[in-house]
XYZ file of C-alpha atoms in Angstrom:
665
model
C -4.798 37.365 33.403
C -4.088 37.714 29.717
C -0.537 38.140 28.465
C -0.434 41.108 26.073
C 2.973 41.387 24.461
C 4.419 44.880 24.243
C 7.867 43.974 22.964
C 8.335 41.172 20.486
C 11.133 38.731 21.360
C 14.433 39.076 19.564
C 16.562 36.230 18.338
C 20.167 35.524 19.223
C 22.031 33.842 16.344
C 23.519 31.247 18.694
C 20.159 29.960 19.849
C 17.419 27.720 18.507
C 13.998 28.718 17.194
C 11.703 30.789 19.455
C 8.928 29.159 21.416
C 5.507 28.647 19.948
C 2.686 30.942 21.021
C 1.102 30.327 24.416
C -1.511 27.599 24.628
C -4.373 27.871 27.076
C -4.471 25.441 29.981
C -7.637 24.345 31.665
C -8.213 26.101 34.968
C -6.389 24.356 37.771
C -6.447 24.741 41.505
C -3.620 24.842 43.978
C -5.247 22.532 46.462
C -2.918 23.473 49.260
C -3.793 27.199 49.055
C -7.370 27.053 47.891
C -6.581 29.727 45.273
C -7.769 29.205 41.677
C -5.016 29.561 39.118
C -6.388 29.929 35.602
C -3.849 31.307 33.143
C -2.183 30.694 29.827
C 0.749 28.318 29.675
C 3.154 28.233 26.738
C 4.095 25.071 24.922
C 7.662 24.432 23.863
C 8.504 22.918 20.500
C 10.664 19.785 20.434
C 14.095 20.284 21.940
C 16.955 20.391 19.441
C 19.476 17.613 19.410
C 23.021 18.545 20.347
C 25.222 19.054 17.296
C 28.059 16.688 16.490
C 30.662 19.375 17.044
C 33.650 18.499 19.198
C 32.659 20.490 22.284
C 33.773 20.344 25.889
C 31.395 18.405 28.084
C 30.980 19.307 31.720
C 30.724 16.563 34.312
C 27.313 16.449 36.010
C 25.527 14.062 38.330
C 23.822 10.998 36.899
C 20.357 11.604 38.333
C 17.217 9.547 38.626
C 13.787 10.806 37.527
C 12.864 12.143 41.018
C 9.163 11.315 40.577
C 6.680 13.042 42.858
C 2.935 12.706 43.301
C 0.683 14.924 45.423
C -2.908 14.256 46.429
C -5.056 17.284 45.522
C -8.720 18.160 45.105
C -8.349 17.229 41.428
C -6.973 13.750 42.136
C -3.231 13.139 41.987
C -0.751 15.473 40.289
C 2.461 13.756 39.126
C 5.810 15.045 37.912
C 9.168 13.591 36.896
C 12.455 14.703 35.361
C 13.515 14.970 31.763
C 17.280 14.499 32.013
C 19.935 16.571 30.338
C 20.898 13.964 27.729
C 17.428 12.634 27.013
C 16.788 12.683 23.254
C 14.104 14.947 21.867
C 12.092 11.879 20.860
C 11.574 10.692 24.418
C 8.040 10.326 25.703
C 6.559 8.960 28.903
C 3.697 6.725 29.935
C 2.078 6.898 33.374
C 1.139 3.588 34.974
C -1.066 3.347 38.064
C -1.476 0.072 39.944
C -0.219 -1.843 36.912
C -2.599 -0.141 34.439
C -1.290 2.281 31.817
C -3.245 5.551 32.034
C -1.787 7.296 28.990
C -2.921 6.302 25.486
C -0.176 8.296 23.768
C 3.160 9.090 25.388
C 3.358 12.420 27.220
C 5.700 14.573 25.123
C 4.731 18.188 25.826
C 5.548 18.159 29.549
C 6.742 15.906 32.349
C 3.594 16.261 34.439
C 0.287 14.416 34.523
C -2.974 14.814 36.434
C -4.740 11.581 37.377
C -8.301 12.572 38.392
C -9.035 9.057 39.640
C -5.898 8.725 41.741
C -6.184 8.147 45.461
C -3.928 8.194 48.502
C -3.309 4.471 47.990
C -2.423 4.635 44.291
C 0.969 3.324 43.235
C 2.675 4.762 40.162
C 5.618 4.150 37.871
C 6.784 6.093 34.817
C 7.821 4.322 31.616
C 9.953 5.981 28.922
C 9.598 5.375 25.187
C 11.610 6.686 22.245
C 14.744 7.058 24.288
C 17.068 6.538 21.350
C 17.956 2.933 22.186
C 14.765 1.381 20.876
C 13.766 0.491 24.418
C 10.506 0.834 26.253
C 11.379 0.700 29.928
C 10.222 1.694 33.398
C 12.462 4.544 34.573
C 11.223 5.105 38.137
C 10.746 3.104 41.243
C 7.167 2.724 42.454
C 5.963 5.872 44.220
C 2.834 6.932 46.086
C 1.207 10.348 46.608
C 2.177 12.792 49.320
C -0.753 13.760 51.492
C 0.318 17.406 51.407
C 2.244 19.688 49.066
C 5.609 19.024 50.690
C 8.003 16.192 51.423
C 8.871 16.189 55.133
C 12.412 15.142 56.072
C 12.871 14.415 59.780
C 15.793 16.348 61.302
C 17.903 15.599 64.370
C 17.967 18.928 66.176
C 21.175 19.474 68.223
C 20.933 19.857 71.982
C 20.787 23.308 73.542
C 23.950 24.832 74.958
C 25.408 27.527 77.202
C 28.198 29.981 76.301
C 31.244 30.654 78.520
C 29.402 33.832 79.576
C 26.519 31.708 80.892
C 24.057 32.536 78.116
C 21.769 29.724 76.951
C 21.139 29.092 73.264
C 19.105 26.738 71.085
C 19.356 25.595 67.452
C 17.409 26.168 64.259
C 17.848 24.552 60.861
C 19.408 27.205 58.643
C 20.819 27.051 55.107
C 21.053 23.755 53.243
C 22.660 22.332 50.136
C 22.079 19.244 48.021
C 24.227 16.645 46.262
C 24.307 12.943 45.449
C 26.531 11.817 48.301
C 26.400 8.041 47.745
C 26.212 7.819 43.954
C 22.740 6.287 43.670
C 21.328 9.074 41.486
C 19.216 10.482 44.323
C 19.913 13.726 46.116
C 20.819 13.984 49.772
C 20.340 17.123 51.881
C 23.299 18.797 53.595
C 21.828 20.801 56.487
C 23.553 23.609 58.411
C 22.528 24.158 62.037
C 22.908 27.654 63.463
C 22.743 28.450 67.187
C 20.267 31.135 68.240
C 23.219 33.350 69.193
C 24.781 33.338 65.700
C 26.302 36.722 64.982
C 27.000 39.040 62.117
C 30.735 39.768 61.983
C 30.065 43.299 63.221
C 28.503 41.990 66.443
C 30.478 40.858 69.471
C 29.534 37.918 71.672
C 30.069 34.176 71.976
C 28.221 31.799 69.687
C 27.406 28.112 69.945
C 29.039 25.473 67.749
C 27.975 25.088 64.128
C 26.896 21.608 62.965
C 26.542 20.205 59.457
C 24.329 17.139 58.892
C 23.524 14.943 55.905
C 20.128 13.290 55.358
C 18.566 11.095 52.721
C 15.230 12.265 51.354
C 13.524 9.561 53.434
C 14.874 11.177 56.618
C 17.739 8.759 57.240
C 20.525 10.690 58.936
C 23.906 9.857 57.409
C 26.300 11.890 59.522
C 27.061 15.016 61.546
C 30.169 17.222 61.492
C 30.837 19.478 64.508
C 32.843 22.549 63.453
C 33.888 23.177 67.046
C 34.336 26.224 69.241
C 36.907 27.893 66.990
C 34.488 28.442 64.098
C 32.148 31.318 64.893
C 28.483 31.045 63.883
C 27.036 33.502 61.377
C 26.244 34.021 57.705
C 29.772 35.085 56.749
C 31.827 32.386 58.513
C 30.766 29.009 57.115
C 30.294 28.458 53.376
C 29.400 24.848 52.482
C 30.240 23.456 49.031
C 28.716 20.057 48.203
C 29.703 18.784 44.740
C 31.359 15.833 43.040
C 34.802 17.385 42.672
C 36.758 14.245 41.747
C 34.266 12.786 39.259
C 33.736 9.452 41.003
C 29.962 9.847 41.102
C 29.865 10.627 44.830
C 29.884 14.226 46.030
C 32.285 15.686 48.560
C 31.603 18.420 51.116
C 34.162 21.170 51.629
C 34.259 24.010 54.137
C 36.479 26.038 56.452
C 37.529 24.257 59.657
C 39.718 24.862 62.719
C 41.267 23.175 65.728
C 38.515 21.113 67.339
C 36.460 20.396 64.222
C 35.250 16.792 64.524
C 34.180 14.624 61.606
C 31.410 12.027 61.602
C 33.766 9.262 62.787
C 35.024 11.315 65.738
C 38.362 12.294 64.170
C 39.412 15.721 65.447
C 41.341 18.256 63.387
C 44.264 19.834 65.223
C 44.190 20.363 68.978
C 40.825 19.332 70.477
C 41.498 21.378 73.634
C 42.366 24.631 71.855
C 40.120 27.629 72.498
C 41.020 30.769 70.574
C 37.891 32.796 71.398
C 38.661 36.188 72.880
C 36.546 37.987 75.481
C 34.397 39.521 72.709
C 33.643 36.082 71.253
C 35.775 36.581 68.112
C 38.303 34.019 66.898
C 41.283 36.068 65.704
C 44.176 33.704 66.371
C 45.004 30.044 65.918
C 45.301 27.940 62.775
C 42.603 27.920 60.068
C 42.027 25.058 57.663
C 40.150 24.077 54.533
C 38.848 20.515 54.735
C 37.170 18.277 52.190
C 35.000 15.488 53.632
C 33.710 12.333 51.981
C 30.073 12.999 51.273
C 28.992 9.439 51.877
C 30.513 9.135 55.347
C 31.256 12.656 56.595
C 34.864 11.662 57.241
C 37.953 13.707 56.433
C 39.565 13.265 53.025
C 42.116 16.073 53.155
C 42.894 19.202 55.131
C 45.152 22.110 54.149
C 45.931 25.469 55.708
C 43.328 28.094 54.801
C 44.763 30.462 52.230
C 45.109 33.370 52.733
C 45.912 33.373 56.454
C 44.688 36.246 58.623
C 48.048 37.916 58.932
C 47.377 41.286 60.547
C 43.689 41.517 61.402
C 43.744 45.299 60.956
C 45.099 44.952 57.417
C 41.649 43.734 56.313
C 39.917 46.965 57.336
C 39.363 46.972 61.105
C 41.088 45.687 64.228
C 38.168 44.023 66.045
C 37.532 41.158 63.599
C 34.721 42.170 61.252
C 36.267 42.396 57.776
C 38.979 39.773 58.248
C 36.367 37.017 58.434
C 34.314 37.788 55.336
C 34.347 34.529 53.391
C 32.782 33.471 50.093
C 32.939 30.225 48.111
C 31.824 28.790 44.803
C 32.082 25.941 42.297
C 33.334 26.630 38.756
C 34.359 24.664 35.677
C 37.716 26.387 35.190
C 38.915 23.939 32.521
C 35.487 23.659 30.933
C 34.942 20.052 31.990
C 35.790 19.393 35.653
C 34.455 21.274 38.698
C 36.899 23.198 40.868
C 36.241 24.856 44.221
C 36.974 28.451 45.195
C 37.271 29.856 48.693
C 37.964 33.520 49.326
C 38.659 36.026 52.066
C 37.810 39.708 52.133
C 35.903 42.085 49.905
C 35.717 45.416 51.728
C 39.452 46.018 51.260
C 41.976 43.322 50.357
C 40.410 40.497 48.352
C 41.879 37.015 47.826
C 40.342 34.152 45.805
C 41.978 30.711 45.892
C 40.897 27.792 43.692
C 41.496 24.076 44.204
C 41.061 20.802 42.367
C 40.502 17.507 44.165
C 43.068 15.085 42.736
C 43.637 11.620 44.177
C 41.810 12.614 47.351
C 44.055 15.652 47.869
C 43.371 19.371 47.565
C 45.652 20.815 44.876
C 45.773 24.584 44.581
C 45.062 25.763 41.046
C 45.644 29.519 41.311
C 45.350 32.479 43.664
C 44.137 36.005 42.950
C 45.271 38.630 45.483
C 44.365 42.310 45.180
C 47.611 43.129 46.997
C 49.405 41.694 43.969
C 46.951 42.587 41.179
C 46.617 46.223 42.201
C 44.792 48.536 44.585
C 41.956 49.098 42.092
C 40.761 45.529 42.813
C 40.252 46.167 46.524
C 36.752 46.640 47.875
C 34.875 45.370 44.828
C 33.369 42.153 46.216
C 29.777 41.504 47.270
C 28.252 39.456 50.067
C 27.757 36.881 47.280
C 28.925 36.184 43.739
C 27.944 34.699 40.399
C 29.761 31.996 38.428
C 29.282 31.948 34.662
C 31.103 31.594 31.376
C 30.733 35.293 30.652
C 33.299 35.468 27.820
C 31.886 32.384 26.043
C 35.230 30.533 25.926
C 33.804 27.381 27.540
C 35.352 28.099 30.948
C 33.789 29.788 33.955
C 34.546 33.165 35.445
C 33.857 34.516 38.940
C 31.580 37.551 38.792
C 32.943 38.736 42.111
C 30.671 41.691 42.764
C 31.835 44.674 40.748
C 34.826 42.904 39.180
C 35.135 39.647 37.262
C 38.042 37.210 37.593
C 38.842 35.076 34.550
C 39.116 31.273 34.593
C 42.936 31.551 34.914
C 42.865 33.818 37.972
C 43.583 37.111 36.187
C 41.202 40.084 36.136
C 38.785 40.108 33.214
C 37.469 43.582 34.052
C 36.718 45.905 36.944
C 33.732 48.247 36.949
C 34.961 49.932 40.173
C 31.347 50.250 41.336
C 32.225 48.910 44.789
C 30.602 46.565 47.267
C 26.972 45.401 47.190
C 24.524 42.979 48.771
C 22.902 41.169 45.810
C 23.863 40.009 42.329
C 22.111 38.128 39.502
C 23.768 36.847 36.320
C 21.978 35.077 33.471
C 20.729 35.699 29.948
C 18.567 38.522 31.251
C 18.233 40.299 27.898
C 17.849 37.644 25.163
C 18.023 40.283 22.423
C 21.729 40.801 23.196
C 24.503 38.236 22.745
C 25.884 36.708 25.909
C 24.915 37.146 29.550
C 24.029 40.136 31.687
C 24.550 40.987 35.369
C 22.166 42.943 37.597
C 23.660 44.084 40.904
C 22.924 46.533 43.724
C 25.511 48.856 45.252
C 26.307 50.158 48.711
C 28.824 52.965 48.246
C 27.287 55.936 46.466
C 30.702 57.576 46.090
C 32.030 54.526 44.205
C 28.904 53.798 42.174
C 28.225 57.414 41.269
C 24.842 57.410 43.044
C 23.713 54.320 41.196
C 21.786 52.015 43.494
C 21.692 49.202 40.925
C 23.270 48.580 37.538
C 22.517 46.287 34.608
C 25.722 45.443 32.757
C 27.181 43.304 30.019
C 28.597 40.351 31.977
C 31.487 39.895 29.512
C 32.785 43.463 29.457
C 31.351 45.228 32.496
C 29.744 47.910 30.327
C 26.875 49.469 32.286
C 23.790 49.378 30.058
C 21.423 51.157 32.447
C 21.113 51.941 36.127
C 18.717 52.852 38.931
C 19.603 56.057 40.829
C 20.024 56.190 44.593
C 21.288 58.429 47.369
C 22.240 55.716 49.868
C 23.025 52.012 50.231
C 20.594 49.938 48.149
C 20.336 46.658 49.995
C 17.870 44.638 47.940
C 17.594 43.834 44.246
C 16.393 40.992 42.017
C 16.069 40.110 38.331
C 13.709 37.755 36.505
C 10.871 37.768 33.993
C 7.770 38.780 35.957
C 6.018 41.007 33.388
C 5.198 39.460 29.985
C 4.585 42.859 28.361
C 8.334 43.494 28.198
C 10.866 41.224 26.488
C 13.517 39.637 28.679
C 13.909 39.793 32.444
C 12.917 42.718 34.591
C 15.252 44.139 37.225
C 14.145 45.893 40.373
C 15.738 47.381 43.447
C 14.470 48.890 46.684
C 14.456 52.685 46.519
C 17.898 54.004 47.371
C 16.389 56.417 49.899
C 13.995 53.858 51.422
C 14.304 51.075 53.969
C 15.575 47.680 52.778
C 12.127 46.103 52.920
C 10.212 48.935 51.275
C 7.749 48.141 48.434
C 8.966 51.372 46.850
C 11.717 51.340 44.259
C 12.039 50.988 40.522
C 10.987 48.102 38.304
C 12.834 48.262 34.984
C 12.657 46.352 31.724
C 15.709 44.602 30.296
C 16.164 47.683 28.083
C 16.112 50.089 31.015
C 12.520 51.287 30.604
C 10.838 52.351 33.834
C 7.813 50.072 34.287
C 6.699 50.973 37.807
C 7.793 52.564 41.056
C 6.091 49.848 43.057
C 8.077 46.615 43.282
C 7.664 43.079 44.591
C 9.917 41.707 47.317
C 13.527 41.579 46.178
C 14.842 38.473 47.919
C 14.163 35.168 46.114
C 12.440 34.115 42.889
C 11.213 30.680 41.785
C 9.504 29.047 38.807
C 6.406 27.767 40.557
C 3.145 27.901 38.605
C 2.345 26.684 35.095
C 3.799 29.487 32.974
C 7.313 30.694 32.183
C 7.285 33.751 34.439
C 9.145 33.570 37.720
C 7.286 33.966 40.997
C 8.176 35.976 44.110
C 9.423 34.058 47.155
C 9.118 36.042 50.381
C 7.607 35.769 53.845
C 5.105 37.256 56.268
C 7.647 38.593 58.742
C 7.011 39.242 62.421
C 9.583 41.768 63.617
C 8.756 41.023 67.247
C 9.688 37.344 67.027
C 12.061 37.676 64.015
C 10.195 34.762 62.401
C 8.835 34.708 58.862
C 6.164 32.421 57.384
C 7.185 31.500 53.786
C 5.104 32.766 50.888
C 5.028 32.484 47.086
C 3.293 35.215 45.094
C 2.636 36.202 41.487
C 3.482 39.752 40.452
C 0.336 41.339 39.035
C 1.565 43.855 36.463
C -1.927 45.345 36.144
C -2.419 46.187 39.826
C 1.307 46.507 40.636
C 0.878 44.170 43.600
C 1.733 40.585 44.515
C -1.042 37.972 44.433
C -0.544 35.166 46.953
C -0.228 31.601 45.642
C 1.181 29.811 48.687
C 1.405 30.459 52.402
C 3.513 27.727 54.008
C 1.888 27.715 57.429
C 3.915 25.788 59.986
C 7.236 26.528 58.283
C 9.680 29.386 58.735
C 12.153 31.322 56.629
C 15.832 31.891 57.385
C 18.141 34.823 57.994
C 15.620 37.208 59.603
C 14.451 39.958 57.230
C 15.999 38.309 54.156
C 13.361 35.578 54.298
C 15.384 32.929 52.477
C 14.438 29.303 52.003
C 16.966 26.840 53.359
C 17.334 25.703 49.760
C 15.736 26.377 46.404
C 16.433 24.023 43.494
C 14.867 21.707 40.927
C 14.736 18.787 43.352
C 11.569 16.834 42.528
C 9.370 16.243 39.510
C 9.641 18.448 36.429
C 11.930 21.438 35.765
C 10.156 23.793 38.146
C 11.741 24.582 41.474
C 11.143 23.253 44.955
C 11.452 25.361 48.098
C 12.866 23.842 51.285
C 11.966 25.477 54.602
C 12.375 24.144 58.146
C 9.254 23.562 60.176
C 8.637 26.233 62.796
C 10.246 24.008 65.456
C 13.098 22.782 63.175
C 12.158 19.137 63.682
C 11.776 18.629 59.940
C 12.784 20.145 56.629
C 9.805 20.593 54.325
C 10.431 20.482 50.576
C 7.461 22.253 48.992
C 6.563 21.338 45.414
C 4.013 22.859 43.065
C 0.868 21.005 42.007
C 0.015 23.428 39.226
C -0.159 21.658 35.827
C 1.976 22.924 32.968
C 2.448 22.265 29.278
C 6.069 23.387 29.361
C 8.708 20.688 28.932
C 12.292 21.550 29.824
C 15.181 19.342 30.817
C 15.936 19.368 34.530
C 17.633 22.618 35.522
C 20.087 20.589 37.612
C 21.750 19.428 34.377
C 22.411 23.036 33.365
C 25.876 23.511 34.920
C 25.405 27.235 35.556
C 22.173 26.615 37.448
C 23.725 23.654 39.284
C 26.738 25.665 40.466
C 24.293 28.410 41.464
C 22.541 25.912 43.732
C 25.926 24.878 45.169
C 26.744 28.428 46.324
C 23.188 29.423 47.214
C 24.016 29.148 50.928
C 27.011 31.491 50.642
C 26.688 34.615 52.842
C 23.623 36.568 51.616
C 21.776 33.814 49.760
C 20.821 34.381 46.130
C 18.530 32.327 43.849
C 20.147 30.213 41.105
C 19.879 31.164 37.419
C 20.468 29.037 34.287
C 22.716 30.143 31.428
C 19.688 30.617 29.172
C 16.634 32.845 29.404
C 13.428 31.399 30.825
C 10.437 33.639 30.312
C 7.757 34.893 27.952
C 8.835 34.463 24.310
C 11.866 32.380 25.270
C 13.837 30.330 22.783
C 14.233 26.600 23.186
C 17.473 25.819 25.006
C 19.795 23.326 23.354
C 20.696 20.004 24.905
C 23.439 20.791 27.452
C 27.014 19.811 26.637
C 27.425 17.542 29.651
C 28.500 14.030 30.533
C 27.166 11.985 33.423
C 29.443 10.667 36.153
C 28.450 7.914 38.528
C 26.029 5.041 38.233
C 22.701 6.854 38.708
C 19.919 4.708 37.251
């Protein structure tokens, strides 16, 4: 498909020069789908060096190059990372079996197709022009995958039986990622949900929740058992994996209770305590926040969970639904060091509490409480949140649904649009200064019959909206149509079912593009161009199982063209069709999708084999994207976004203002 441009890109004064015009790639094939993919791929000009200004630098992981090779019909497709602090001058040579394949260094991408590569080929990547006058190998030796995914063997927990005599099994659910041991490689943090996991509105016992850690080679590092006093479900357990103390090794933090057992067998509180009532809810007993050592899964520190339940009914109902609505996130509240936030409530009272990890201890930074701030701040939270420096002061804010809390714990603004199910914050309209937020809304009385709004993320000013007459449960934002500048936003029709293909697809300027929409769950950069693809599933309502899919939105036919069907894998969270994890995990800047196999015996990390001539630094060294990955598993999962626009006509992002912690490579 050609890319006619309807709206010319605009330039923000704070950004670098716009991208060069698209360059045509040779036709390539996605070997694992059998679908030809012939399309234009833009080429980025050299990345600008960071200025010498005295700017705050955010701590990020010191990562390796995460090389990946996949055997395809065209030979072997390779990819590797360009790191956040790599100089613009860096180039790469590809060496196979001791022979250099590249005559000139690869400088316009971090991918390479070796048509003569075989399953037995052994590769290394060598960097040149790295600013130190060195010419050095920057990867370990690696060999091709036989398929388009890396399979990580999982240790599935044993089946169980509830006190009511009901049997249950386990499936691999949401996951996170962090460098737990400081070697520059990512480990997977995997959440196990029992088959009887419940939404807060549903009564019934659930099985225990487990959290595992695995190396990419399948080595199991540890397991944490949250115990009988933590109920299973999307709103109960939010896992934050991040290097909070800056020692180069990530910690894992989450809500715990009496009976939670760490990887060494140490039990928190009373191991015999059972606070479950006859409806399966846990509405009494102590609650804790615990930070675990990522390398060992052992307890570092435990504090009382703030705020406590108090009166269950004070949160909106007496049976235990709204009192246990938890969210969490990572934010750079001082502009340099990551802090953690855990919250309670968003339908009525809302409390956010932030912590720093200092000397192995959790130190509370500040607390926001709508009971103190004012009644107008009640009921404004979503089932998720965004974290971004919306006011451009170098410190992060919490875009907590319809209100935004400043880095110091005070309200920045309140739109009073009420609760919603999905939110996206990024530079969605590059013609405007700053960031924008696209969100869907549930209460028509609060939103004024607006099913979705597109607002200035710094002020809350609503720039345009999509009308509705009832709860709009799905919405997404990303550049999927190159005819319109910036990202498009779309939401399921406010009078339609949550999975309807009917709704409104809008340009960043609020122009109606179509009333047919793609799925509004997840988005990923997958093929060779700068547009984002649609991540969804083929869902079987009878079995409640979805087969993962990746599709390209066809703006000419107003339909989704299939690129990948991940047969043998499954999506998570029933109709939402989420991956366990989406992030820039392997190879170049494009994203990987992690799904459990249909029997949950392995986690499959799918990677693209489509060539590209786009070179970007790894998205994991963009702190906004990285913190987005950290909270991706929180409640109703949302895809991560960087703090700059990626799409047709984009401008070259500057080198990030970051500093590495840890040894890495």
